[in-house]
Amino acid sequence: MNRRTLLRSLCTLGGAAAAGAALASKAAGTPSPDPAAALLAQAYPDLEGRSQALSQWKGRPMLVNFWATWCAPCVKEMPELDALSRRYPRVQFVGLAIDTSPNVVKFVAKVPVSYPLLTAGMASIGLMRSLGNGPGGLPFTVVLAADGSIRKQILGPVDPSELDSVLAQLSG
């Protein structure tokens, strides 16, 4: 093998390795340049199976709560979030369940929730990570301003009084 062929081979392998590293980084949950825009670009089924695009609420302040029926802190905070959603009707609340639709339907039969609940499933864990939830833990809440900018990220149960002040600013 002559020197020129060897150099070409090394350059080709180096380029392939760089491309592979870039793809692996993207797949591993590297934050997108605009994670809030990525969130608003999503659509998930509601409890009747109809696809609901989060972009339908674009232009409004929004609280998105990632939760699951099997997550005790998630279940505990649902009544508090529901009360806040009624207190701030100008803020769109959305629950994204990391769960199955049948489990969520059973849950809301016991714990009524007045805001939309959508079934995101395990596939949305990457989205949660891009929004600032590196560990992928639940519950995880993201508050967006009307312009789509992220105003608050909460990993773990919400503190209603802290959230109350953020929502008051956004809905004023």
mmCIF file of C-alpha atoms in Angstrom:
data_model
loop_
_atom_site.group_PDB
_atom_site.id
_atom_site.type_symbol
_atom_site.label_atom_id
_atom_site.label_comp_id
_atom_site.label_asym_id
_atom_site.label_seq_id
_atom_site.Cartn_x
_atom_site.Cartn_y
_atom_site.Cartn_z
ATOM 1 C CA MET A 1 0.000 0.000 0.000
ATOM 2 C CA ASN A 2 1.501 3.314 -0.989
ATOM 3 C CA ARG A 3 1.556 6.418 1.177
ATOM 4 C CA ARG A 4 -1.273 8.195 -0.733
ATOM 5 C CA THR A 5 -3.658 5.232 -0.367
ATOM 6 C CA LEU A 6 -2.815 4.959 3.319
ATOM 7 C CA LEU A 7 -3.550 8.675 3.873
ATOM 8 C CA ARG A 8 -6.864 8.395 2.007
ATOM 9 C CA SER A 9 -7.860 5.405 4.105
ATOM 10 C CA LEU A 10 -6.969 7.167 7.350
ATOM 11 C CA CYS A 11 -8.900 10.299 6.327
ATOM 12 C CA THR A 12 -11.930 8.209 5.405
ATOM 13 C CA LEU A 13 -11.806 6.336 8.719
ATOM 14 C CA GLY A 14 -11.328 9.589 10.650
ATOM 15 C CA GLY A 15 -14.320 11.181 8.919
ATOM 16 C CA ALA A 16 -16.472 8.132 9.596
ATOM 17 C CA ALA A 17 -15.428 8.143 13.258
ATOM 18 C CA ALA A 18 -16.254 11.849 13.591
ATOM 19 C CA ALA A 19 -19.659 11.344 11.968
ATOM 20 C CA GLY A 20 -20.361 8.383 14.244
ATOM 21 C CA ALA A 21 -19.389 10.383 17.319
ATOM 22 C CA ALA A 22 -21.673 13.223 16.253
ATOM 23 C CA LEU A 23 -24.593 10.826 15.775
ATOM 24 C CA ALA A 24 -23.919 9.099 19.090
ATOM 25 C CA SER A 25 -23.822 12.466 20.862
ATOM 26 C CA LYS A 26 -27.188 13.423 19.343
ATOM 27 C CA ALA A 27 -28.719 10.056 20.299
ATOM 28 C CA ALA A 28 -27.404 10.320 23.864
ATOM 29 C CA GLY A 29 -29.586 13.314 24.602
ATOM 30 C CA THR A 30 -27.378 16.279 23.776
ATOM 31 C CA PRO A 31 -29.647 19.303 24.120
ATOM 32 C CA SER A 32 -31.063 20.620 20.886
ATOM 33 C CA PRO A 33 -30.376 24.280 20.137
ATOM 34 C CA ASP A 34 -33.956 25.134 21.129
ATOM 35 C CA PRO A 35 -35.468 22.451 23.371
ATOM 36 C CA ALA A 36 -38.661 24.480 23.938
ATOM 37 C CA ALA A 37 -39.276 24.554 20.176
ATOM 38 C CA ALA A 38 -38.673 20.789 20.080
ATOM 39 C CA LEU A 39 -41.263 20.368 22.842
ATOM 40 C CA LEU A 40 -43.849 22.473 20.998
ATOM 41 C CA ALA A 41 -43.230 20.447 17.825
ATOM 42 C CA GLN A 42 -44.446 17.243 19.525
ATOM 43 C CA ALA A 43 -47.865 15.615 19.238
ATOM 44 C CA TYR A 44 -49.178 12.886 21.532
ATOM 45 C CA PRO A 45 -52.442 10.950 21.830
ATOM 46 C CA ASP A 46 -55.039 12.150 24.307
ATOM 47 C CA LEU A 47 -57.099 9.719 26.378
ATOM 48 C CA GLU A 48 -59.485 9.179 23.456
ATOM 49 C CA GLY A 49 -56.579 8.308 21.149
ATOM 50 C CA ARG A 50 -56.686 11.562 19.128
ATOM 51 C CA SER A 51 -53.346 13.162 18.348
ATOM 52 C CA GLN A 52 -52.891 16.521 20.062
ATOM 53 C CA ALA A 53 -50.115 18.851 18.910
ATOM 54 C CA LEU A 54 -48.563 20.918 21.677
ATOM 55 C CA SER A 55 -48.215 23.704 19.101
ATOM 56 C CA GLN A 56 -51.983 24.289 19.347
ATOM 57 C CA TRP A 57 -51.211 26.195 22.563
ATOM 58 C CA LYS A 58 -48.311 28.178 21.103
ATOM 59 C CA GLY A 59 -48.538 31.847 22.059
ATOM 60 C CA ARG A 60 -49.878 31.079 25.541
ATOM 61 C CA PRO A 61 -47.923 30.534 28.723
ATOM 62 C CA MET A 62 -47.746 26.782 29.278
ATOM 63 C CA LEU A 63 -46.946 24.385 32.093
ATOM 64 C CA VAL A 64 -45.957 20.895 30.946
ATOM 65 C CA ASN A 65 -45.786 18.218 33.617
ATOM 66 C CA PHE A 66 -44.083 14.894 32.829
ATOM 67 C CA TRP A 67 -45.527 12.273 35.165
ATOM 68 C CA ALA A 68 -46.598 8.624 35.520
ATOM 69 C CA THR A 69 -49.325 6.738 37.355
ATOM 70 C CA TRP A 70 -46.688 4.570 39.071
ATOM 71 C CA CYS A 71 -44.767 7.612 40.395
ATOM 72 C CA ALA A 72 -45.956 8.396 43.956
ATOM 73 C CA PRO A 73 -44.707 12.032 43.982
ATOM 74 C CA CYS A 74 -46.404 12.571 40.594
ATOM 75 C CA VAL A 75 -49.722 11.266 41.890
ATOM 76 C CA LYS A 76 -49.416 13.363 45.057
ATOM 77 C CA GLU A 77 -48.870 16.626 43.164
ATOM 78 C CA MET A 78 -51.702 16.161 40.636
ATOM 79 C CA PRO A 79 -54.427 17.762 42.814
ATOM 80 C CA GLU A 80 -52.093 20.721 43.502
ATOM 81 C CA LEU A 81 -51.380 21.176 39.793
ATOM 82 C CA ASP A 82 -55.081 20.867 39.014
ATOM 83 C CA ALA A 83 -55.895 23.600 41.557
ATOM 84 C CA LEU A 84 -53.222 25.852 40.026
ATOM 85 C CA SER A 85 -54.602 25.195 36.531
ATOM 86 C CA ARG A 86 -58.017 26.439 37.660
ATOM 87 C CA ARG A 87 -56.464 29.448 39.386
ATOM 88 C CA TYR A 88 -54.528 30.428 36.232
ATOM 89 C CA PRO A 89 -56.848 29.765 33.273
ATOM 90 C CA ARG A 90 -54.646 31.885 30.967
ATOM 91 C CA VAL A 91 -51.815 29.375 31.450
ATOM 92 C CA GLN A 92 -52.249 26.139 29.489
ATOM 93 C CA PHE A 93 -51.473 23.106 31.655
ATOM 94 C CA VAL A 94 -50.643 19.811 29.922
ATOM 95 C CA GLY A 95 -49.764 16.497 31.548
ATOM 96 C CA LEU A 96 -47.468 14.219 29.539
ATOM 97 C CA ALA A 97 -47.739 10.702 30.934
ATOM 98 C CA ILE A 98 -44.700 8.456 30.731
ATOM 99 C CA ASP A 99 -47.197 5.641 30.841
ATOM 100 C CA THR A 100 -49.877 3.823 28.836
ATOM 101 C CA SER A 101 -53.291 5.226 27.976
ATOM 102 C CA PRO A 102 -55.197 2.477 29.857
ATOM 103 C CA ASN A 103 -53.248 3.257 33.052
ATOM 104 C CA VAL A 104 -53.940 6.988 32.699
ATOM 105 C CA VAL A 105 -57.658 6.385 32.035
ATOM 106 C CA LYS A 106 -57.881 4.305 35.243
ATOM 107 C CA PHE A 107 -56.005 7.030 37.125
ATOM 108 C CA VAL A 108 -58.295 9.903 36.088
ATOM 109 C CA ALA A 109 -61.333 7.822 37.051
ATOM 110 C CA LYS A 110 -60.013 8.066 40.635
ATOM 111 C CA VAL A 111 -58.230 11.442 40.513
ATOM 112 C CA PRO A 112 -60.032 13.881 38.197
ATOM 113 C CA VAL A 113 -57.785 16.332 36.355
ATOM 114 C CA SER A 114 -59.249 19.313 34.493
ATOM 115 C CA TYR A 115 -56.351 19.938 32.090
ATOM 116 C CA PRO A 116 -55.372 17.800 29.066
ATOM 117 C CA LEU A 117 -53.482 14.591 29.761
ATOM 118 C CA LEU A 118 -51.560 13.124 26.847
ATOM 119 C CA THR A 119 -49.719 9.812 26.653
ATOM 120 C CA ALA A 120 -46.075 10.396 25.787
ATOM 121 C CA GLY A 121 -44.644 7.004 26.778
ATOM 122 C CA MET A 122 -41.000 6.175 27.387
ATOM 123 C CA ALA A 123 -39.943 7.734 24.067
ATOM 124 C CA SER A 124 -40.258 11.205 25.597
ATOM 125 C CA ILE A 125 -37.447 10.662 28.106
ATOM 126 C CA GLY A 126 -34.970 12.063 25.566
ATOM 127 C CA LEU A 127 -37.157 15.151 25.259
ATOM 128 C CA MET A 128 -37.170 15.558 29.055
ATOM 129 C CA ARG A 129 -33.384 15.358 29.079
ATOM 130 C CA SER A 130 -33.115 18.019 26.372
ATOM 131 C CA LEU A 131 -35.313 20.272 28.528
ATOM 132 C CA GLY A 132 -32.886 20.064 31.447
ATOM 133 C CA ASN A 133 -33.813 16.796 33.173
ATOM 134 C CA GLY A 134 -30.482 14.983 32.806
ATOM 135 C CA PRO A 135 -31.362 12.069 35.102
ATOM 136 C CA GLY A 136 -34.747 11.528 33.410
ATOM 137 C CA GLY A 137 -36.530 11.539 36.783
ATOM 138 C CA LEU A 138 -40.195 12.140 37.521
ATOM 139 C CA PRO A 139 -42.073 14.288 38.124
ATOM 140 C CA PHE A 140 -40.573 16.944 35.883
ATOM 141 C CA THR A 141 -42.294 20.258 35.195
ATOM 142 C CA VAL A 142 -41.403 22.884 32.603
ATOM 143 C CA VAL A 143 -43.006 26.329 32.507
ATOM 144 C CA LEU A 144 -42.905 28.216 29.201
ATOM 145 C CA ALA A 145 -43.650 31.899 28.632
ATOM 146 C CA ALA A 146 -46.010 32.893 25.809
ATOM 147 C CA ASP A 147 -42.976 33.464 23.560
ATOM 148 C CA GLY A 148 -41.919 29.826 24.075
ATOM 149 C CA SER A 149 -38.939 30.559 26.315
ATOM 150 C CA ILE A 150 -38.348 28.291 29.294
ATOM 151 C CA ARG A 151 -39.050 30.159 32.538
ATOM 152 C CA LYS A 152 -38.851 27.363 35.094
ATOM 153 C CA GLN A 153 -37.760 23.730 35.270
ATOM 154 C CA ILE A 154 -38.582 21.633 38.310
ATOM 155 C CA LEU A 155 -37.245 18.122 38.819
ATOM 156 C CA GLY A 156 -39.211 16.489 41.607
ATOM 157 C CA PRO A 157 -42.458 17.544 43.251
ATOM 158 C CA VAL A 158 -43.560 21.126 42.703
ATOM 159 C CA ASP A 159 -43.727 23.676 45.497
ATOM 160 C CA PRO A 160 -47.166 25.240 44.853
ATOM 161 C CA SER A 161 -46.206 28.607 46.388
ATOM 162 C CA GLU A 162 -43.048 28.872 44.267
ATOM 163 C CA LEU A 163 -44.945 27.858 41.146
ATOM 164 C CA ASP A 164 -47.746 30.256 42.064
ATOM 165 C CA SER A 165 -45.403 33.256 41.825
ATOM 166 C CA VAL A 166 -44.038 32.155 38.424
ATOM 167 C CA LEU A 167 -47.545 31.579 37.038
ATOM 168 C CA ALA A 168 -48.781 34.923 38.395
ATOM 169 C CA GLN A 169 -46.016 36.723 36.477
ATOM 170 C CA LEU A 170 -46.803 34.866 33.260
ATOM 171 C CA SER A 171 -50.565 35.260 33.364
ATOM 172 C CA GLY A 172 -50.548 38.944 34.328
#
